[in-house]
Short mmCIF file of C-alpha atoms and ligand atoms in Angstrom, two decimals:
data_model
loop_
_atom_site.label_atom_id
_atom_site.label_comp_id
_atom_site.label_asym_id
_atom_site.label_seq_id
_atom_site.Cartn_x
_atom_site.Cartn_y
_atom_site.Cartn_z
CA MET A 22 -0.09 -0.19 0.21
CA SER A 23 1.71 3.15 -0.97
CA ASP A 24 1.80 6.82 1.29
CA ARG A 25 -0.69 8.53 -2.09
CA ARG A 26 -3.43 10.47 -1.19
CA VAL A 27 -6.57 8.74 -3.12
CA ALA A 28 -8.86 10.45 -4.98
CA ILE A 29 -12.17 9.47 -6.93
CA VAL A 30 -13.52 11.76 -9.70
CA THR A 31 -16.17 10.90 -11.27
CA GLY A 32 -17.40 11.90 -14.55
CA ALA A 33 -13.47 11.37 -15.32
CA SER A 34 -13.31 9.48 -18.46
CA ARG A 35 -14.06 12.90 -20.52
CA GLY A 36 -13.92 16.79 -20.54
CA ILE A 37 -13.18 18.45 -16.85
CA GLY A 38 -13.09 15.64 -15.51
CA ALA A 39 -10.65 13.69 -17.33
CA GLY A 40 -8.47 17.01 -16.89
CA ILE A 41 -8.73 16.73 -13.47
CA ALA A 42 -7.86 12.98 -12.64
CA GLU A 43 -4.43 13.31 -15.87
CA ARG A 44 -3.51 16.60 -13.45
CA LEU A 45 -4.01 15.47 -10.21
CA ALA A 46 -2.08 12.51 -10.90
CA LYS A 47 0.57 14.48 -12.11
CA ASP A 48 -0.16 15.59 -8.55
CA GLY A 49 1.19 12.95 -6.81
CA PHE A 50 -2.70 11.71 -6.11
CA THR A 51 -3.35 8.43 -6.13
CA VAL A 52 -6.75 8.41 -9.31
CA ILE A 53 -10.06 6.90 -9.18
CA VAL A 54 -11.21 7.53 -12.50
CA ASN A 55 -15.10 6.75 -12.91
CA TYR A 56 -17.50 6.94 -15.90
CA ALA A 57 -20.84 6.45 -16.93
CA GLY A 58 -20.37 3.78 -19.47
CA ARG A 59 -17.83 4.66 -22.05
CA HIS A 60 -15.12 1.85 -21.12
CA GLN A 61 -12.31 2.47 -23.26
CA ASP A 62 -12.09 6.27 -22.43
CA ALA A 63 -12.04 5.97 -18.39
CA GLU A 64 -9.19 3.29 -19.61
CA ALA A 65 -6.98 5.49 -21.46
CA VAL A 66 -7.20 8.56 -18.77
CA VAL A 67 -5.79 5.75 -17.11
CA ALA A 68 -3.14 4.44 -19.31
CA GLY A 69 -1.79 8.16 -19.98
CA ILE A 70 -1.24 8.72 -16.10
CA GLU A 71 0.57 5.52 -15.85
CA ALA A 72 1.64 6.61 -18.39
CA GLY A 73 2.94 9.58 -17.04
CA GLY A 74 4.45 7.35 -13.91
CA GLY A 75 1.27 7.56 -11.96
CA GLN A 76 -1.44 5.53 -10.29
CA ALA A 77 -4.92 5.48 -11.88
CA ILE A 78 -7.55 2.56 -11.58
CA ALA A 79 -11.55 2.87 -13.95
CA ALA A 80 -14.12 2.83 -11.71
CA GLN A 81 -17.71 2.11 -13.38
CA ALA A 82 -20.53 3.44 -11.60
CA ASP A 83 -23.65 5.60 -12.16
CA VAL A 84 -23.62 8.47 -9.80
CA SER A 85 -27.37 8.21 -9.70
CA ASP A 86 -27.40 5.09 -8.17
CA PRO A 87 -26.75 4.92 -4.75
CA GLN A 88 -24.93 1.56 -4.09
CA ALA A 89 -23.34 1.95 -7.65
CA VAL A 90 -21.70 5.00 -5.69
CA ALA A 91 -21.13 2.91 -2.09
CA ARG A 92 -20.23 -0.47 -4.37
CA MET A 93 -17.19 2.51 -5.56
CA PHE A 94 -16.22 3.70 -3.01
CA ASP A 95 -16.06 0.13 -1.08
CA ALA A 96 -13.16 0.06 -4.05
CA ALA A 97 -11.28 2.06 -3.69
CA GLU A 98 -10.55 2.02 -0.04
CA ALA A 99 -10.01 -1.75 0.17
CA ALA A 100 -7.40 -1.04 -3.58
CA PHE A 101 -6.60 2.08 -1.76
CA GLY A 102 -6.85 2.02 1.70
CA GLY A 103 -9.06 5.11 1.82
CA ILE A 104 -10.43 8.36 0.78
CA ASP A 105 -9.22 11.55 0.93
CA MET A 106 -10.81 13.48 -1.95
CA LEU A 107 -13.96 13.69 -3.99
CA VAL A 108 -13.95 15.90 -6.93
CA ASN A 109 -17.72 14.91 -7.61
CA ASN A 110 -17.42 16.29 -11.46
CA ALA A 111 -20.06 13.41 -13.20
CA GLY A 112 -22.83 15.91 -14.75
CA ILE A 113 -25.53 16.19 -17.81
CA MET A 114 -26.52 19.39 -19.82
CA ALA A 115 -30.05 19.53 -21.76
CA LEU A 116 -30.85 23.20 -22.87
CA LYS A 117 -34.09 24.59 -23.12
CA PRO A 118 -36.87 27.28 -22.36
CA ILE A 119 -38.24 25.44 -19.34
CA ALA A 120 -42.05 26.36 -21.23
CA ASP A 121 -40.53 23.36 -23.45
CA SER A 122 -39.16 21.59 -20.75
CA ASP A 123 -40.62 17.42 -20.39
CA ASP A 124 -40.32 15.38 -18.11
CA ALA A 125 -38.11 13.33 -18.17
CA MET A 126 -36.02 16.07 -18.67
CA PHE A 127 -35.85 17.65 -15.53
CA ASP A 128 -35.89 14.52 -13.80
CA ARG A 129 -32.75 12.40 -16.01
CA MET A 130 -30.63 16.16 -14.91
CA MET A 131 -32.28 16.34 -10.70
CA ALA A 132 -31.08 12.88 -10.90
CA ILE A 133 -27.74 12.61 -12.09
CA ASN A 134 -26.46 16.72 -11.71
CA LEU A 135 -28.44 16.82 -8.08
CA LYS A 136 -29.05 13.14 -6.51
CA GLY A 137 -25.73 11.84 -7.88
CA SER A 138 -23.47 14.68 -6.74
CA PHE A 139 -25.74 13.83 -3.20
CA ASN A 140 -24.99 10.35 -2.99
CA CYS A 141 -21.42 10.71 -4.41
CA MET A 142 -21.46 13.76 -1.03
CA ARG A 143 -23.33 11.18 1.11
CA GLU A 144 -20.17 8.61 0.89
CA ALA A 145 -17.56 12.02 1.12
CA ALA A 146 -19.19 12.27 4.18
CA ARG A 147 -19.31 9.61 6.15
CA ARG A 148 -15.09 8.06 4.97
CA VAL A 149 -13.33 11.34 3.41
CA ARG A 150 -10.07 10.57 5.62
CA ASP A 151 -9.76 13.95 7.77
CA GLY A 152 -7.40 16.10 6.54
CA GLY A 153 -9.76 15.57 3.37
CA ARG A 154 -11.38 17.68 0.10
CA ILE A 155 -14.12 17.62 -1.31
CA ILE A 156 -14.61 19.85 -4.27
CA ASN A 157 -17.94 20.02 -6.13
CA LEU A 158 -18.13 20.75 -9.89
CA SER A 159 -20.98 24.22 -10.92
CA THR A 160 -22.08 26.19 -13.67
CA SER A 161 -21.31 29.96 -13.49
CA VAL A 162 -24.94 29.78 -15.70
CA VAL A 163 -25.44 30.05 -11.54
CA GLY A 164 -24.81 33.37 -11.36
CA ILE A 165 -25.26 35.08 -15.14
CA ARG A 166 -29.00 33.01 -16.09
CA LEU A 167 -28.59 32.52 -19.89
CA GLU A 168 -32.41 31.53 -21.38
CA THR A 169 -32.82 27.49 -21.79
CA TYR A 170 -30.57 26.99 -19.00
CA GLY A 171 -33.33 27.72 -16.37
CA ILE A 172 -33.17 23.41 -15.01
CA TYR A 173 -30.04 22.86 -15.52
CA ALA A 174 -28.73 25.64 -13.53
CA ALA A 175 -31.06 25.08 -11.08
CA THR A 176 -29.24 21.79 -10.66
CA LYS A 177 -26.14 23.28 -10.15
CA ALA A 178 -27.35 26.11 -7.95
CA ALA A 179 -28.48 23.60 -5.55
CA VAL A 180 -24.91 21.96 -5.71
CA GLU A 181 -23.61 24.53 -4.32
CA THR A 182 -26.26 25.49 -1.12
CA MET A 183 -26.37 21.59 -0.08
CA GLY A 184 -21.98 21.45 -0.58
CA ALA A 185 -21.31 24.94 1.74
CA ILE A 186 -23.57 23.33 4.19
CA LEU A 187 -22.15 20.54 3.85
CA SER A 188 -18.11 22.70 4.24
CA LYS A 189 -20.26 23.50 8.24
CA GLU A 190 -20.93 19.94 8.56
CA MET A 191 -17.69 18.75 8.68
CA ARG A 192 -16.88 20.41 11.65
CA GLY A 193 -13.37 19.56 13.93
CA ARG A 194 -12.70 16.99 10.90
CA SER A 195 -9.79 18.92 9.03
CA ILE A 196 -12.61 18.83 5.45
CA THR A 197 -12.89 21.56 3.28
CA VAL A 198 -15.86 21.04 0.70
CA ASN A 199 -15.76 23.81 -2.05
CA THR A 200 -17.45 24.00 -4.95
CA VAL A 201 -15.93 25.50 -9.23
CA ALA A 202 -18.58 27.32 -11.17
CA PRO A 203 -16.81 26.87 -14.53
CA GLY A 204 -17.78 28.94 -17.84
CA PRO A 205 -17.79 28.56 -21.60
CA THR A 206 -15.41 25.82 -21.50
CA ALA A 207 -14.21 22.85 -24.26
CA THR A 208 -15.67 19.78 -24.23
CA ASP A 209 -18.65 17.10 -25.71
CA LEU A 210 -21.36 18.98 -22.69
CA PHE A 211 -20.55 22.32 -24.63
CA LEU A 212 -19.56 22.05 -27.79
CA ASP A 213 -22.61 19.12 -28.92
CA GLY A 214 -25.22 21.08 -30.84
CA LYS A 215 -24.23 24.02 -31.23
CA THR A 216 -22.94 26.03 -34.79
CA PRO A 217 -19.78 27.13 -34.53
CA GLU A 218 -21.07 30.76 -34.35
CA LEU A 219 -22.15 30.19 -31.00
CA VAL A 220 -19.70 28.23 -29.75
CA GLU A 221 -18.04 32.10 -30.66
CA ARG A 222 -20.19 34.10 -29.47
CA LEU A 223 -20.58 32.43 -25.87
CA ALA A 224 -16.29 32.16 -25.53
CA LYS A 225 -16.03 35.87 -26.40
CA MET A 226 -18.89 37.03 -23.10
CA ASN A 227 -15.90 37.05 -21.50
CA PRO A 228 -13.13 39.35 -21.64
CA LEU A 229 -10.23 37.55 -22.17
CA GLU A 230 -12.55 36.14 -25.38
CA ARG A 231 -12.03 32.00 -25.69
CA LEU A 232 -13.05 29.08 -24.41
CA GLY A 233 -12.05 27.50 -20.82
CA THR A 234 -9.60 24.35 -20.75
CA PRO A 235 -10.39 20.80 -18.68
CA ALA A 236 -6.45 22.58 -17.71
CA ASP A 237 -7.46 25.62 -16.54
CA ILE A 238 -10.22 23.81 -14.22
CA ALA A 239 -7.91 21.36 -13.54
CA SER A 240 -5.54 23.37 -12.16
CA VAL A 241 -8.36 25.49 -9.76
CA VAL A 242 -9.29 22.32 -8.54
CA ALA A 243 -5.70 21.50 -7.93
CA PHE A 244 -5.29 24.12 -6.01
CA LEU A 245 -8.03 23.66 -3.33
CA ALA A 246 -6.43 20.40 -3.16
CA GLY A 247 -3.27 20.75 -1.67
CA PRO A 248 -1.90 22.71 0.50
CA ASP A 249 -1.77 26.46 -0.57
CA GLY A 250 -6.25 26.01 -0.90
CA GLY A 251 -5.95 24.65 2.73
CA TRP A 252 -7.76 27.52 4.27
CA ILE A 253 -11.44 28.30 1.56
CA ASN A 254 -13.87 26.25 1.99
CA GLY A 255 -17.27 26.51 1.47
CA GLN A 256 -17.30 28.37 -1.31
CA VAL A 257 -18.09 28.37 -4.71
CA VAL A 258 -15.10 29.82 -6.83
CA ARG A 259 -16.55 30.72 -10.74
CA ALA A 260 -14.40 29.91 -13.34
CA ASN A 261 -14.57 31.61 -16.56
CA GLY A 262 -11.88 33.80 -17.75
CA GLY A 263 -14.65 37.09 -16.50
CA MET A 264 -17.73 35.43 -17.78
CA VAL A 265 -19.61 36.36 -14.94
P1 LIG B 28 -18.41 16.10 -20.80
O1 LIG B 28 -20.15 15.61 -21.07
O2 LIG B 28 -17.04 15.81 -21.61
O3 LIG B 28 -18.14 14.60 -19.29
C1 LIG B 28 -18.57 14.51 -18.87
C2 LIG B 28 -18.54 13.01 -17.96
O4 LIG B 28 -19.55 13.11 -17.45
C3 LIG B 28 -18.22 11.76 -19.06
O5 LIG B 28 -17.41 11.57 -18.23
C4 LIG B 28 -19.25 11.11 -18.76
O6 LIG B 28 -19.02 9.73 -18.06
C5 LIG B 28 -19.53 11.05 -16.99
N1 LIG B 28 -21.22 11.39 -16.52
C6 LIG B 28 -22.02 11.30 -16.84
N2 LIG B 28 -22.55 10.54 -16.64
C7 LIG B 28 -22.99 10.16 -15.64
C8 LIG B 28 -22.99 8.82 -14.57
N3 LIG B 28 -24.69 9.33 -14.65
N4 LIG B 28 -22.35 9.19 -14.05
C9 LIG B 28 -21.27 9.24 -14.23
N5 LIG B 28 -20.61 9.44 -14.36
C10 LIG B 28 -21.56 10.50 -15.53
O7 LIG B 28 -19.14 17.01 -19.56
P2 LIG B 28 -17.52 18.08 -18.73
O8 LIG B 28 -16.55 17.80 -19.25
O9 LIG B 28 -17.73 19.17 -20.07
O10 LIG B 28 -18.75 19.23 -17.71
C11 LIG B 28 -17.95 18.15 -16.55
C12 LIG B 28 -18.32 19.00 -15.15
O11 LIG B 28 -18.37 20.58 -15.50
C13 LIG B 28 -19.79 18.30 -14.92
O12 LIG B 28 -20.21 18.54 -13.78
C14 LIG B 28 -20.71 20.34 -16.61
O13 LIG B 28 -21.87 20.61 -15.83
C15 LIG B 28 -19.89 21.26 -15.36
N6 LIG B 28 -19.48 21.89 -16.28
C16 LIG B 28 -18.81 22.08 -18.05
C17 LIG B 28 -19.10 23.03 -18.23
C18 LIG B 28 -18.58 23.44 -19.89
O14 LIG B 28 -18.39 24.06 -20.58
N7 LIG B 28 -18.33 21.93 -20.24
C19 LIG B 28 -19.50 24.59 -18.06
C20 LIG B 28 -19.41 25.50 -16.23
C21 LIG B 28 -20.05 23.44 -15.61
P3 LIG B 28 -19.30 9.24 -20.35
O15 LIG B 28 -17.41 8.93 -20.61
O16 LIG B 28 -18.83 7.01 -19.39
O17 LIG B 28 -20.36 8.88 -20.49
#
């Protein structure tokens, strides 16, 4: 058994989660690369981490399923002796005006974004070792409130509030709980279904005039995960180039 700290990153087979997993591995964490369905993508992230001298395993679990989440935490504890950090990154996004949104769309985003984050936060609150970290992913749309983002932004606003309350419930254990809220970031979730013109317009909403990258967001998570971020607790850090 090694003395590396152990991090579970949900939704780490692609996009921001993959960037976070790679960065945390570079910073010395053993990483559990969680995914929903894309096994090969998750294994590719693991292989990349191992090629760089890091330690990682892939772990399938649908975060909306509490039993599957508990089994993933069990497996991480069995393999590595404990868990020091959860990055609650898995999420989905569907965009429609509220008037045109159906029940299935609402239920699915609630199940994965909010219930999924809750399922993982609950296990982390019970199991993360003293001195650890819990980091949730929200969105800067909670601040800028764009049309069509109603359900998605509502799930993430709830995650921000739950995380801040959990930070207080962790009193006495030196475990910080924070939320990182990216702006538009170049991943499947953001790019799918958008025209190049719309992508360009959204990229220009911040004064740095570009999309974020998974590495931009991973840097913020790495700061909060490391010793320099230890005094930040119960906060939402927006990382969006100045959009809001
Ligand atoms: P991607 O769509 O690129 O990746 C989503 C990841 O989540 C994949 O690894 C996917 O696994 C996983 N996932 C999806 N559903 C589940 C589930 N039920 N259980 C477990 N894992 C699941 O998304 P992003 O990287 O863009 O987003 C990451 C987070 O950042 C999300 O919470 C998102 O809301 C947030 N965010 C993103 C922004 C952006 O502009 N991209 C802006 C603001 C916030 P698999 O590959 O197996 O499908």
